Amino acid sequence: MSLSPALRRAAVREWGPLFTAVRQRLAEHGVRALALTLSAVALTAMIQVTQNQAWGHGPVRSLGAVRAEDPLPLALLRTPLSLFVPALDLPVWGALAQILLVFGVAEVCLGRWRTLAVAYGATLAGTLYARIGVALGPGTFLGLPASDAQVVDTGPSAAVVGLAVYVCHQRRAWFTGALVVLAMVVEVLVKDNLAGREHLAAIAAVLVVCGVGEWRGRRRDPRDPGAAVRTYRRAAAEPGPGRRR
């Protein structure tokens, strides 16, 4: 059996529903379907330019820099903006590319407000984990060294990871979702730092939300929530009218 048809069928099963949803939404609404994403890219770029100026570094840090040692109310106030503050030790184009791709797909598939909610929830999960990890100390499984309390915690990476896993779950792209999770686990194994741990915390929070959503959905409707996706996949795999079998 040829490998190419098998790979094509696997790709259709994995990404077909996601690709169809993105294509239809963009065809119906055009660039308006990406209003949140484009605004987030512009805001991140503007903050990057501002924090690299002598007059702008201080205000950006005061409004959007989160540390585990900060008082909790202050950290919660800064967390929403911290999502769009690029880390100074990483290239800004990476943050912009992550937002454009992952936020764009999420906004098209989930809608504007759910995308914002998942992104903020994932970022908040990482922020709260940092505080808990420092409190536990380095001698425990989930603990962090005391020095991590002073690390400036900004950037969209936790939100991007959380959104990627959430969209994969919603569209039943199990293999892609598993690859995202595996990549984050490998990241921690190779370089165990605060950012990597926060990515795992974001994934854990999103998986809990997805699990609760599945449970509630089955209580309301005993039918399999993946039925619609499987219907699409069967239709894509079957020859249509006029096609030769």
Tab-separated table of C-alpha atoms in Angstrom:
chain	number	residue	atom	x	y	z
A	1	MET	CA	0.000	0.000	0.000
A	2	SER	CA	1.295	3.451	-0.926
A	3	LEU	CA	2.375	5.590	1.994
A	4	SER	CA	1.153	8.881	0.536
A	5	PRO	CA	-2.599	8.074	0.540
A	6	ALA	CA	-2.282	6.808	4.115
A	7	LEU	CA	-0.547	10.004	5.187
A	8	ARG	CA	-3.194	12.054	3.389
A	9	ARG	CA	-5.986	10.239	5.191
A	10	ALA	CA	-4.199	10.700	8.519
A	11	ALA	CA	-3.774	14.417	7.814
A	12	VAL	CA	-7.468	14.737	6.914
A	13	ARG	CA	-8.482	12.996	10.123
A	14	GLU	CA	-6.146	15.147	12.222
A	15	TRP	CA	-6.441	18.596	10.650
A	16	GLY	CA	-9.476	18.406	8.348
A	17	PRO	CA	-12.046	19.829	10.802
A	18	LEU	CA	-9.635	22.558	11.910
A	19	PHE	CA	-8.678	23.565	8.370
A	20	THR	CA	-12.310	23.625	7.239
A	21	ALA	CA	-13.383	25.785	10.185
A	22	VAL	CA	-10.566	28.301	9.572
A	23	ARG	CA	-11.192	28.473	5.823
A	24	GLN	CA	-14.949	28.950	6.169
A	25	ARG	CA	-14.662	31.590	8.853
A	26	LEU	CA	-12.080	33.593	6.927
A	27	ALA	CA	-14.146	33.311	3.735
A	28	GLU	CA	-17.231	34.627	5.551
A	29	HIS	CA	-15.668	37.413	7.605
A	30	GLY	CA	-12.286	38.125	6.060
A	31	VAL	CA	-9.766	39.995	8.191
A	32	ARG	CA	-12.483	40.895	10.725
A	33	ALA	CA	-12.288	37.301	11.968
A	34	LEU	CA	-8.746	38.105	13.194
A	35	ALA	CA	-9.474	41.426	14.900
A	36	LEU	CA	-8.304	40.213	18.320
A	37	THR	CA	-5.202	38.547	16.907
A	38	LEU	CA	-4.090	41.557	14.889
A	39	SER	CA	-4.730	43.844	17.859
A	40	ALA	CA	-2.638	41.556	20.085
A	41	VAL	CA	0.213	41.535	17.564
A	42	ALA	CA	0.123	45.339	17.296
A	43	LEU	CA	-0.010	45.764	21.093
A	44	THR	CA	2.917	43.383	21.610
A	45	ALA	CA	5.001	45.158	18.979
A	46	MET	CA	4.183	48.549	20.475
A	47	ILE	CA	5.129	47.401	23.985
A	48	GLN	CA	8.387	45.953	22.656
A	49	VAL	CA	9.330	49.271	21.076
A	50	THR	CA	8.311	51.142	24.230
A	51	GLN	CA	10.233	48.994	26.704
A	52	ASN	CA	13.406	49.346	24.647
A	53	GLN	CA	13.316	53.120	25.105
A	54	ALA	CA	14.968	54.744	28.109
A	55	TRP	CA	11.709	56.460	29.023
A	56	GLY	CA	9.513	53.406	28.442
A	57	HIS	CA	11.242	50.561	30.253
A	58	GLY	CA	10.138	51.669	33.721
A	59	PRO	CA	6.434	52.196	32.924
A	60	VAL	CA	6.186	48.871	31.075
A	61	ARG	CA	7.737	47.046	34.023
A	62	SER	CA	5.480	48.851	36.471
A	63	LEU	CA	2.336	47.933	34.526
A	64	GLY	CA	3.127	44.517	33.081
A	65	ALA	CA	6.019	42.814	34.885
A	66	VAL	CA	4.946	40.002	37.212
A	67	ARG	CA	7.159	38.355	39.821
A	68	ALA	CA	6.295	35.669	42.329
A	69	GLU	CA	7.558	37.918	45.112
A	70	ASP	CA	5.028	40.652	44.254
A	71	PRO	CA	1.910	41.033	46.415
A	72	LEU	CA	-0.871	38.901	44.917
A	73	PRO	CA	-3.315	41.778	44.207
A	74	LEU	CA	-0.592	43.651	42.329
A	75	ALA	CA	0.370	40.526	40.373
A	76	LEU	CA	-3.250	39.937	39.386
A	77	LEU	CA	-3.569	43.509	38.139
A	78	ARG	CA	-0.411	43.164	36.037
A	79	THR	CA	-1.119	39.679	34.656
A	80	PRO	CA	-3.417	40.673	31.733
A	81	LEU	CA	-0.883	43.124	30.291
A	82	SER	CA	2.062	40.822	31.059
A	83	LEU	CA	0.751	38.483	28.375
A	84	PHE	CA	1.692	41.077	25.737
A	85	VAL	CA	5.055	42.132	27.209
A	86	PRO	CA	7.774	40.267	25.265
A	87	ALA	CA	10.613	38.806	27.297
A	88	LEU	CA	13.742	40.905	26.846
A	89	ASP	CA	16.003	37.859	26.534
A	90	LEU	CA	14.068	36.358	23.615
A	91	PRO	CA	13.604	37.606	20.016
A	92	VAL	CA	10.359	39.533	19.677
A	93	TRP	CA	9.591	38.005	16.296
A	94	GLY	CA	9.065	34.678	18.049
A	95	ALA	CA	6.375	36.144	20.302
A	96	LEU	CA	4.715	37.903	17.372
A	97	ALA	CA	4.714	34.718	15.274
A	98	GLN	CA	3.225	32.696	18.140
A	99	ILE	CA	0.439	35.208	18.647
A	100	LEU	CA	-0.330	35.531	14.935
A	101	LEU	CA	-0.523	31.778	14.340
A	102	VAL	CA	-2.006	30.343	17.521
A	103	PHE	CA	-4.205	33.276	18.528
A	104	GLY	CA	-5.376	33.522	14.917
A	105	VAL	CA	-6.449	29.889	14.696
A	106	ALA	CA	-8.003	30.038	18.160
A	107	GLU	CA	-9.945	33.229	17.418
A	108	VAL	CA	-11.369	31.731	14.238
A	109	CYS	CA	-12.284	28.425	15.900
A	110	LEU	CA	-13.323	29.542	19.381
A	111	GLY	CA	-14.427	33.132	18.983
A	112	ARG	CA	-12.915	36.278	20.413
A	113	TRP	CA	-14.046	36.089	24.013
A	114	ARG	CA	-13.343	32.415	24.582
A	115	THR	CA	-9.876	32.884	23.095
A	116	LEU	CA	-9.222	35.719	25.544
A	117	ALA	CA	-10.580	33.668	28.452
A	118	VAL	CA	-8.420	30.625	27.687
A	119	ALA	CA	-5.324	32.769	27.072
A	120	TYR	CA	-5.763	34.666	30.336
A	121	GLY	CA	-6.607	31.503	32.279
A	122	ALA	CA	-3.472	29.747	31.026
A	123	THR	CA	-1.307	32.771	31.836
A	124	LEU	CA	-2.881	33.094	35.284
A	125	ALA	CA	-2.293	29.387	35.971
A	126	GLY	CA	1.416	29.843	35.291
A	127	THR	CA	1.577	32.979	37.433
A	128	LEU	CA	-0.123	31.297	40.384
A	129	TYR	CA	1.978	28.162	40.034
A	130	ALA	CA	5.154	30.245	40.333
A	131	ARG	CA	4.001	31.540	43.705
A	132	ILE	CA	3.012	28.073	44.907
A	133	GLY	CA	6.257	26.525	43.640
A	134	VAL	CA	8.418	29.096	45.417
A	135	ALA	CA	6.420	28.592	48.615
A	136	LEU	CA	6.941	24.807	48.408
A	137	GLY	CA	10.684	25.174	47.921
A	138	PRO	CA	13.179	23.234	45.792
A	139	GLY	CA	13.050	20.106	47.928
A	140	THR	CA	9.569	19.094	46.739
A	141	PHE	CA	8.326	17.684	43.428
A	142	LEU	CA	6.550	20.867	42.302
A	143	GLY	CA	8.799	23.254	44.206
A	144	LEU	CA	10.933	26.049	42.793
A	145	PRO	CA	14.109	27.697	44.108
A	146	ALA	CA	13.693	30.939	46.028
A	147	SER	CA	15.564	32.828	43.297
A	148	ASP	CA	12.647	32.233	40.899
A	149	ALA	CA	10.565	34.626	42.991
A	150	GLN	CA	12.559	37.491	41.450
A	151	VAL	CA	12.287	36.324	37.833
A	152	VAL	CA	10.278	38.703	35.644
A	153	ASP	CA	7.455	36.614	34.223
A	154	THR	CA	6.105	38.061	30.962
A	155	GLY	CA	5.274	36.995	27.428
A	156	PRO	CA	2.561	35.079	25.552
A	157	SER	CA	4.111	31.606	25.657
A	158	ALA	CA	1.896	30.150	28.421
A	159	ALA	CA	-1.195	31.540	26.702
A	160	VAL	CA	-0.045	30.160	23.339
A	161	VAL	CA	0.572	26.686	24.754
A	162	GLY	CA	-2.764	26.675	26.562
A	163	LEU	CA	-4.658	27.833	23.474
A	164	ALA	CA	-2.937	25.237	21.280
A	165	VAL	CA	-3.951	22.393	23.588
A	166	TYR	CA	-7.489	23.750	23.965
A	167	VAL	CA	-8.036	24.084	20.198
A	168	CYS	CA	-6.626	20.603	19.593
A	169	HIS	CA	-9.063	19.223	22.132
A	170	GLN	CA	-12.025	21.106	20.690
A	171	ARG	CA	-11.252	19.920	17.143
A	172	ARG	CA	-10.204	16.424	18.210
A	173	ALA	CA	-6.679	16.840	16.841
A	174	TRP	CA	-5.355	14.392	19.412
A	175	PHE	CA	-1.970	13.692	17.826
A	176	THR	CA	-1.115	17.387	17.473
A	177	GLY	CA	-2.242	18.099	21.032
A	178	ALA	CA	-0.122	15.223	22.320
A	179	LEU	CA	2.895	16.590	20.425
A	180	VAL	CA	2.435	20.000	22.062
A	181	VAL	CA	2.287	18.429	25.515
A	182	LEU	CA	5.281	16.194	24.783
A	183	ALA	CA	7.314	19.154	23.532
A	184	MET	CA	6.651	21.049	26.769
A	185	VAL	CA	7.646	18.031	28.867
A	186	VAL	CA	10.875	17.670	26.891
A	187	GLU	CA	11.509	21.399	27.351
A	188	VAL	CA	11.417	20.977	31.138
A	189	LEU	CA	13.589	17.855	31.021
A	190	VAL	CA	16.220	19.591	28.879
A	191	LYS	CA	16.115	22.980	30.593
A	192	ASP	CA	14.248	22.973	33.885
A	193	ASN	CA	13.385	26.619	34.473
A	194	LEU	CA	10.425	28.728	35.551
A	195	ALA	CA	9.109	29.280	32.024
A	196	GLY	CA	8.997	25.567	31.253
A	197	ARG	CA	7.255	24.758	34.522
A	198	GLU	CA	4.687	27.479	33.863
A	199	HIS	CA	3.957	25.997	30.443
A	200	LEU	CA	3.131	22.691	32.100
A	201	ALA	CA	0.945	24.485	34.643
A	202	ALA	CA	-0.924	26.188	31.796
A	203	ILE	CA	-1.447	22.836	30.062
A	204	ALA	CA	-2.680	21.250	33.294
A	205	ALA	CA	-5.202	24.054	33.828
A	206	VAL	CA	-6.493	23.785	30.256
A	207	LEU	CA	-6.806	20.001	30.483
A	208	VAL	CA	-8.843	20.358	33.672
A	209	VAL	CA	-11.170	22.818	31.924
A	210	CYS	CA	-11.493	20.493	28.938
A	211	GLY	CA	-12.223	17.531	31.195
A	212	VAL	CA	-14.904	19.433	33.092
A	213	GLY	CA	-16.414	20.560	29.803
A	214	GLU	CA	-16.544	16.993	28.514
A	215	TRP	CA	-18.159	15.780	31.728
A	216	ARG	CA	-20.785	18.522	31.690
A	217	GLY	CA	-21.466	17.942	28.008
A	218	ARG	CA	-22.075	14.247	28.550
A	219	ARG	CA	-24.428	14.993	31.413
A	220	ARG	CA	-26.467	17.320	29.198
A	221	ASP	CA	-26.262	15.102	26.129
A	222	PRO	CA	-25.342	11.416	26.436
A	223	ARG	CA	-24.204	11.359	22.815
A	224	ASP	CA	-20.493	11.357	22.134
A	225	PRO	CA	-19.283	14.991	21.819
A	226	GLY	CA	-16.881	13.866	19.110
A	227	ALA	CA	-19.661	12.620	16.862
A	228	ALA	CA	-19.751	15.755	14.719
A	229	VAL	CA	-16.020	15.600	14.087
A	230	ARG	CA	-16.194	11.916	13.168
A	231	THR	CA	-19.085	12.646	10.804
A	232	TYR	CA	-16.885	15.153	9.013
A	233	ARG	CA	-14.028	12.696	8.794
A	234	ARG	CA	-16.256	9.968	7.367
A	235	ALA	CA	-17.618	12.377	4.783
A	236	ALA	CA	-14.111	13.461	3.811
A	237	ALA	CA	-12.955	9.874	3.468
A	238	GLU	CA	-15.934	8.672	1.404
A	239	PRO	CA	-16.030	9.321	-2.357
A	240	GLY	CA	-18.539	12.020	-3.234
A	241	PRO	CA	-21.003	12.104	-6.140
A	242	GLY	CA	-19.267	11.725	-9.444
A	243	ARG	CA	-16.054	10.413	-7.912
A	244	ARG	CA	-14.736	7.044	-8.941
A	245	ARG	CA	-14.314	4.473	-6.237
